[in-house]
Tab-separated table of C-alpha atoms in Angstrom:
chain	number	residue	atom	x	y	z
B	1	UNK	CA	-4.007	-126.155	116.874
B	2	UNK	CA	-3.574	-122.654	115.388
B	3	UNK	CA	-2.907	-121.260	118.815
B	4	UNK	CA	-0.274	-123.907	119.446
B	5	UNK	CA	1.413	-123.184	116.143
B	6	UNK	CA	1.478	-119.487	116.958
B	7	UNK	CA	3.027	-120.178	120.348
B	8	UNK	CA	5.692	-122.377	118.744
B	9	UNK	CA	6.470	-119.745	116.145
B	10	UNK	CA	6.783	-117.072	118.820
B	11	UNK	CA	9.065	-119.293	120.879
B	12	UNK	CA	11.243	-120.123	117.887
B	13	UNK	CA	11.532	-116.481	116.895
B	14	UNK	CA	12.416	-115.570	120.472
B	15	UNK	CA	15.033	-118.283	120.583
B	16	UNK	CA	16.480	-117.055	117.300
B	17	UNK	CA	16.615	-113.505	118.614
B	18	UNK	CA	18.246	-114.666	121.823
B	19	UNK	CA	20.721	-116.817	119.899
B	20	UNK	CA	21.503	-113.982	117.497
B	21	UNK	CA	22.292	-111.656	120.396
B	22	UNK	CA	24.164	-114.340	122.351
B	23	UNK	CA	26.700	-115.144	119.630
B	24	UNK	CA	29.184	-112.737	118.081
B	25	UNK	CA	32.280	-112.990	115.908
B	26	UNK	CA	35.755	-111.576	116.392
B	27	UNK	CA	37.862	-110.665	113.321
B	28	UNK	CA	41.639	-110.917	113.041
B	29	UNK	CA	41.973	-107.124	112.889
B	30	UNK	CA	40.080	-106.324	116.069
B	31	UNK	CA	39.805	-107.082	119.760
B	32	UNK	CA	36.657	-107.107	121.874
B	33	UNK	CA	35.721	-105.935	125.343
B	34	UNK	CA	32.458	-107.234	126.825
B	35	UNK	CA	30.592	-104.806	129.062
B	36	UNK	CA	27.722	-105.537	131.384
B	37	UNK	CA	25.640	-102.523	132.326
B	38	UNK	CA	28.446	-100.321	131.024
B	39	UNK	CA	31.249	-101.993	132.996
B	40	UNK	CA	33.859	-104.301	131.433
B	41	UNK	CA	33.566	-107.954	132.387
B	42	UNK	CA	35.964	-110.754	131.630
B	43	UNK	CA	39.237	-110.254	129.773
B	44	UNK	CA	40.192	-108.932	126.366
B	45	UNK	CA	38.924	-111.143	123.560
B	46	UNK	CA	41.483	-111.009	120.763
B	47	UNK	CA	41.232	-114.501	119.273
B	48	UNK	CA	39.318	-114.630	116.006
B	49	UNK	CA	36.244	-116.821	115.823
B	50	UNK	CA	32.676	-117.268	117.079
B	51	UNK	CA	32.122	-116.240	120.697
B	52	UNK	CA	29.274	-116.384	123.236
B	53	UNK	CA	27.935	-113.770	125.658
B	54	UNK	CA	24.897	-113.214	127.817
B	55	UNK	CA	22.228	-111.881	125.502
B	56	UNK	CA	20.693	-108.432	126.060
B	57	UNK	CA	22.737	-107.902	129.224
B	58	UNK	CA	26.226	-107.865	127.839
B	59	UNK	CA	27.380	-105.646	124.974
B	60	UNK	CA	30.198	-106.164	122.477
B	61	UNK	CA	32.682	-103.271	122.157
B	62	UNK	CA	35.034	-103.675	119.203
B	63	UNK	CA	38.480	-102.080	119.332
B	64	UNK	CA	40.821	-101.795	116.331
B	65	UNK	CA	43.993	-103.852	116.613
B	66	UNK	CA	45.751	-102.547	113.502
B	67	UNK	CA	48.083	-99.560	113.218
B	68	UNK	CA	46.023	-96.382	112.854
B	69	UNK	CA	46.710	-93.055	111.171
B	70	UNK	CA	46.578	-89.667	112.810
B	71	UNK	CA	46.611	-86.744	110.385
B	72	UNK	CA	46.845	-83.502	112.299
B	73	UNK	CA	45.445	-80.211	111.104
B	74	UNK	CA	47.823	-77.487	109.893
B	75	UNK	CA	48.390	-74.900	112.639
B	76	UNK	CA	50.219	-71.586	112.782
B	77	UNK	CA	52.910	-71.408	115.448
B	78	UNK	CA	55.936	-69.174	116.192
B	79	UNK	CA	59.553	-70.310	116.142
B	80	UNK	CA	62.261	-69.188	118.540
B	81	UNK	CA	63.375	-66.475	116.082
B	82	UNK	CA	59.805	-65.063	116.022
B	83	UNK	CA	58.817	-66.332	112.584
B	84	UNK	CA	55.281	-67.670	112.241
B	85	UNK	CA	55.078	-70.879	110.258
B	86	UNK	CA	52.287	-73.275	109.341
B	87	UNK	CA	53.127	-76.798	110.508
B	88	UNK	CA	51.256	-79.876	109.285
B	89	UNK	CA	52.050	-83.177	111.034
B	90	UNK	CA	50.984	-86.804	110.860
B	91	UNK	CA	51.587	-89.890	112.980
B	92	UNK	CA	50.996	-93.613	113.436
B	93	UNK	CA	49.575	-95.185	116.593
B	94	UNK	CA	47.907	-98.324	117.901
B	95	UNK	CA	45.944	-99.404	120.924
B	96	UNK	CA	48.335	-101.150	123.295
B	97	UNK	CA	46.103	-101.432	126.391
B	98	UNK	CA	42.505	-101.968	125.183
B	99	UNK	CA	40.966	-101.884	128.660
B	100	UNK	CA	42.655	-98.621	129.626
B	101	UNK	CA	41.774	-97.212	126.224
B	102	UNK	CA	38.140	-98.180	126.610
B	103	UNK	CA	37.837	-96.800	130.133
B	104	UNK	CA	39.462	-93.467	129.250
B	105	UNK	CA	38.385	-92.842	125.669
B	106	UNK	CA	35.691	-95.359	124.681
B	107	UNK	CA	36.001	-94.914	120.881
B	108	UNK	CA	38.349	-93.872	118.101
B	109	UNK	CA	36.795	-90.432	117.689
B	110	UNK	CA	37.710	-89.530	121.249
B	111	UNK	CA	41.185	-90.984	120.699
B	112	UNK	CA	41.748	-88.834	117.596
B	113	UNK	CA	40.654	-85.754	119.534
B	114	UNK	CA	43.056	-86.587	122.360
B	115	UNK	CA	45.883	-87.187	119.877
B	116	UNK	CA	45.172	-83.808	118.296
B	117	UNK	CA	45.421	-82.099	121.683
B	118	UNK	CA	48.585	-83.826	122.900
B	119	UNK	CA	50.553	-84.014	119.665
B	120	UNK	CA	49.536	-80.496	118.641
B	121	UNK	CA	50.620	-79.122	122.008
B	122	UNK	CA	53.967	-80.928	122.009
B	123	UNK	CA	54.626	-79.852	118.427
B	124	UNK	CA	53.952	-76.235	119.332
B	125	UNK	CA	56.292	-76.460	122.336
B	126	UNK	CA	59.079	-78.025	120.275
B	127	UNK	CA	58.774	-75.463	117.469
B	128	UNK	CA	58.831	-72.573	119.959
B	129	UNK	CA	62.148	-73.836	121.400
B	130	UNK	CA	64.027	-73.921	118.084
B	131	UNK	CA	64.805	-71.531	115.279
B	132	UNK	CA	63.369	-72.013	111.817
B	133	UNK	CA	66.572	-73.376	110.283
B	134	UNK	CA	66.627	-76.166	112.874
B	135	UNK	CA	63.101	-77.217	111.903
B	136	UNK	CA	63.595	-76.997	108.141
B	137	UNK	CA	66.900	-78.833	107.817
B	138	UNK	CA	66.849	-82.581	108.397
B	139	UNK	CA	70.125	-83.311	110.190
B	140	UNK	CA	73.193	-81.353	111.183
B	141	UNK	CA	75.423	-83.596	109.034
B	142	UNK	CA	73.667	-82.679	105.795
B	143	UNK	CA	75.683	-80.401	103.508
B	144	UNK	CA	73.524	-77.633	101.964
B	145	UNK	CA	73.677	-76.891	98.241
B	146	UNK	CA	76.626	-74.604	97.477
B	147	UNK	CA	76.799	-71.979	94.733
B	148	UNK	CA	80.448	-71.285	93.769
B	149	UNK	CA	79.465	-67.782	92.669
B	150	UNK	CA	78.617	-67.004	96.300
B	151	UNK	CA	81.835	-68.404	97.730
B	152	UNK	CA	82.928	-65.026	99.062
B	153	UNK	CA	79.462	-63.803	100.033
B	154	UNK	CA	78.659	-63.720	103.715
B	155	UNK	CA	74.975	-63.004	103.064
B	156	UNK	CA	72.676	-65.942	102.455
B	157	UNK	CA	75.032	-68.612	103.789
B	158	UNK	CA	73.419	-71.193	106.081
B	159	UNK	CA	74.875	-71.381	109.536
B	160	UNK	CA	75.521	-74.813	111.110
B	161	UNK	CA	72.584	-76.325	112.991
B	162	UNK	CA	72.706	-77.961	116.394
B	163	UNK	CA	69.969	-80.576	116.126
B	164	UNK	CA	67.816	-80.653	112.997
B	165	UNK	CA	64.266	-81.724	112.196
B	166	UNK	CA	64.755	-85.427	112.928
B	167	UNK	CA	65.834	-84.820	116.528
B	168	UNK	CA	63.010	-82.315	117.041
B	169	UNK	CA	60.541	-84.951	115.851
B	170	UNK	CA	62.157	-87.386	118.278
B	171	UNK	CA	61.617	-84.878	121.109
B	172	UNK	CA	57.934	-84.581	120.214
B	173	UNK	CA	57.645	-88.357	120.046
B	174	UNK	CA	59.240	-88.861	123.468
B	175	UNK	CA	57.135	-86.194	125.179
B	176	UNK	CA	53.841	-87.301	123.624
B	177	UNK	CA	54.407	-91.052	124.094
B	178	UNK	CA	54.470	-90.749	127.884
B	179	UNK	CA	51.205	-88.804	127.933
B	180	UNK	CA	49.408	-91.087	125.478
B	181	UNK	CA	50.440	-94.208	127.408
B	182	UNK	CA	47.996	-93.155	130.142
B	183	UNK	CA	45.197	-93.684	127.628
B	184	UNK	CA	46.399	-97.115	126.517
B	185	UNK	CA	47.767	-95.711	123.251
B	186	UNK	CA	51.200	-96.518	121.869
B	187	UNK	CA	52.579	-93.804	119.616
B	188	UNK	CA	54.624	-95.400	116.841
B	189	UNK	CA	55.824	-92.390	114.874
B	190	UNK	CA	55.273	-88.688	114.233
B	191	UNK	CA	56.586	-86.618	111.340
B	192	UNK	CA	56.336	-83.117	109.902
B	193	UNK	CA	54.349	-83.418	106.695
B	194	UNK	CA	54.632	-79.818	105.528
B	195	UNK	CA	56.196	-76.596	106.824
B	196	UNK	CA	55.209	-73.300	105.219
B	197	UNK	CA	55.684	-69.667	106.057
B	198	UNK	CA	52.621	-67.990	107.456
B	199	UNK	CA	51.022	-65.648	104.921
B	200	UNK	CA	51.565	-62.678	107.231
B	201	UNK	CA	55.352	-63.089	107.130
B	202	UNK	CA	55.754	-64.577	103.655
B	203	UNK	CA	56.060	-61.179	101.991
B	204	UNK	CA	58.669	-60.142	104.561
B	205	UNK	CA	60.661	-63.285	103.815
B	206	UNK	CA	60.468	-62.601	100.074
B	207	UNK	CA	61.584	-59.004	100.655
B	208	UNK	CA	64.536	-60.197	102.739
B	209	UNK	CA	65.513	-62.725	100.073
B	210	UNK	CA	65.367	-59.995	97.408
B	211	UNK	CA	67.449	-57.695	99.612
B	212	UNK	CA	70.079	-60.394	100.120
B	213	UNK	CA	70.295	-61.087	96.382
B	214	UNK	CA	70.541	-57.357	95.663
B	215	UNK	CA	73.386	-57.005	98.153
B	216	UNK	CA	75.181	-59.954	96.568
B	217	UNK	CA	74.641	-58.435	93.110
B	218	UNK	CA	75.926	-55.078	94.368
B	219	UNK	CA	79.014	-56.791	95.748
B	220	UNK	CA	79.631	-58.394	92.359
B	221	UNK	CA	79.154	-55.011	90.670
B	222	UNK	CA	81.606	-53.294	93.016
B	223	UNK	CA	84.163	-56.069	92.499
B	224	UNK	CA	83.654	-55.756	88.747
B	225	UNK	CA	84.051	-51.967	88.906
B	226	UNK	CA	87.235	-52.382	90.955
B	227	UNK	CA	88.600	-54.908	88.480
B	228	UNK	CA	87.676	-52.604	85.576
B	229	UNK	CA	89.443	-49.663	87.266
B	230	UNK	CA	92.501	-51.857	87.796
B	231	UNK	CA	92.518	-52.909	84.133
B	232	UNK	CA	92.086	-49.292	82.965
B	233	UNK	CA	94.872	-48.189	85.297
B	234	UNK	CA	97.183	-50.887	83.953
B	235	UNK	CA	96.243	-49.841	80.417
B	236	UNK	CA	97.005	-46.172	81.101
B	237	UNK	CA	100.299	-47.080	82.737
B	238	UNK	CA	101.275	-49.309	79.837
B	239	UNK	CA	100.196	-46.616	77.362
B	240	UNK	CA	102.295	-43.970	79.113
B	241	UNK	CA	105.264	-46.329	79.191
B	242	UNK	CA	104.881	-47.122	75.493
B	243	UNK	CA	104.477	-43.437	74.604
B	244	UNK	CA	107.470	-42.516	76.769
B	245	UNK	CA	109.625	-45.180	75.154
B	246	UNK	CA	108.402	-44.150	71.706
B	247	UNK	CA	109.103	-40.463	72.426
B	248	UNK	CA	112.585	-41.334	73.677
B	249	UNK	CA	113.156	-43.388	70.573
B	250	UNK	CA	111.917	-40.544	68.372
B	251	UNK	CA	114.143	-38.029	70.143
B	252	UNK	CA	117.084	-40.373	69.824
B	253	UNK	CA	116.482	-40.867	66.117
B	254	UNK	CA	115.848	-37.157	65.607
B	255	UNK	CA	119.026	-36.256	67.487
B	256	UNK	CA	121.016	-38.705	65.436
B	257	UNK	CA	119.437	-37.305	62.275
B	258	UNK	CA	120.243	-33.747	63.320
B	259	UNK	CA	123.783	-34.730	64.098
B	260	UNK	CA	124.077	-36.460	60.735
B	261	UNK	CA	122.568	-33.469	58.968
B	262	UNK	CA	124.939	-31.148	60.805
B	263	UNK	CA	127.815	-33.363	59.788
B	264	UNK	CA	126.685	-33.273	56.161
B	265	UNK	CA	126.204	-29.500	56.285
B	266	UNK	CA	129.613	-29.106	57.827
B	267	UNK	CA	131.191	-31.309	55.178
B	268	UNK	CA	129.372	-29.445	52.416
B	269	UNK	CA	129.906	-25.857	53.547
B	270	UNK	CA	133.336	-26.171	55.076
B	271	UNK	CA	135.165	-26.596	51.778
B	272	UNK	CA	136.507	-23.001	51.535
B	273	UNK	CA	135.814	-19.436	52.622
B	274	UNK	CA	133.094	-18.865	50.049
B	275	UNK	CA	131.184	-21.987	51.048
B	276	UNK	CA	131.365	-20.970	54.685
B	277	UNK	CA	130.040	-17.510	53.874
B	278	UNK	CA	127.239	-19.097	51.855
B	279	UNK	CA	126.413	-21.310	54.839
B	280	UNK	CA	126.227	-18.299	57.131
B	281	UNK	CA	124.026	-16.510	54.639
B	282	UNK	CA	121.627	-19.452	54.265
B	283	UNK	CA	121.342	-20.051	57.980
B	284	UNK	CA	120.766	-16.319	58.567
B	285	UNK	CA	117.948	-16.325	56.021
B	286	UNK	CA	116.429	-19.389	57.735
B	287	UNK	CA	116.608	-17.519	61.029
B	288	UNK	CA	114.865	-14.508	59.495
B	289	UNK	CA	112.126	-16.786	58.198
B	290	UNK	CA	111.549	-18.298	61.649
B	291	UNK	CA	111.625	-15.109	63.765
B	292	UNK	CA	110.323	-12.360	61.459
B	293	UNK	CA	106.718	-12.014	60.310
B	294	UNK	CA	104.511	-8.945	59.502
B	295	UNK	CA	103.591	-8.516	63.172
B	296	UNK	CA	107.153	-8.736	64.512
B	297	UNK	CA	109.021	-5.694	65.764
B	298	UNK	CA	112.800	-6.020	66.203
B	299	UNK	CA	115.100	-3.622	67.964
B	300	UNK	CA	118.670	-4.276	66.794
B	301	UNK	CA	121.988	-2.473	67.036
B	302	UNK	CA	123.770	-1.545	63.852
B	303	UNK	CA	126.612	-3.876	64.613
B	304	UNK	CA	124.324	-6.890	65.208
B	305	UNK	CA	124.985	-9.910	63.044
B	306	UNK	CA	121.240	-10.293	62.526
B	307	UNK	CA	121.052	-6.681	61.291
B	308	UNK	CA	123.959	-7.060	58.904
B	309	UNK	CA	121.933	-8.574	56.052
B	310	UNK	CA	118.926	-6.353	56.716
B	311	UNK	CA	120.964	-3.198	56.384
B	312	UNK	CA	120.101	-1.560	53.100
B	313	UNK	CA	117.059	-3.771	52.320
B	314	UNK	CA	114.507	-1.718	50.372
B	315	UNK	CA	116.990	1.039	49.373
B	316	UNK	CA	117.664	1.941	45.773
B	317	UNK	CA	121.116	0.893	44.514
């Protein structure tokens, strides 16, 4: 009896093991390929539910049906204008042909490795064909920020782009999609996540930016110096004009005053012979005062009018 019970238990356990291996479930987010001795048999099982297979001989291979993420590693690569940049990309993909995918790649780890190779290579090729400004700016229709202070500066202005980052990403997508289709993979999207200058050229870029700003500042200084010189020149010209007009006005007033004084003198000293002689005497004394000083030596004839009043000066009467 004990032996019979043991046999029954063994049989039941064996049946349970066989049943456990014979049945499997399929989730809504996956699809299954059944392999027998390593080779796929039957079709793709993508309907959710409980399924049956040959136990121990057939194996269940589960393949993700949802959209998957590819996050590439940041790599240094040169642009067309010989600037090394660090490009970090990411993408979205899904398994379109499970059988082809299984035969070529087997699992998701191999698929991620293949995506890294293909997308990294196509990204490097696309970056090498374009200059940095094409990769950095999104589209050619986008207007860059404009500083009105730099309106006349030729340095630092962004030149128009031909394509832009979006079209470059589209080129990478088109080139990589055809290659990934051979592995049963459908590439849904690829984008640049981050673009940085390589550390080896970052200092050169900073130095160039500083040089550009210094040249712009120097241009502003030279324009300011020119404007200052113009203002000073206008000031000097106006000052000379004002001084000239003032001097002319002074001379006019002084001439009029002299004429008036002469008229008054003439009216005062032209009354009779004595007044005229007094006028001559006064004017002669004023002349002596202006032309004679202790260091002056005069050579005069005896009949000179200037000598007439000096004759006899210092003699005893």
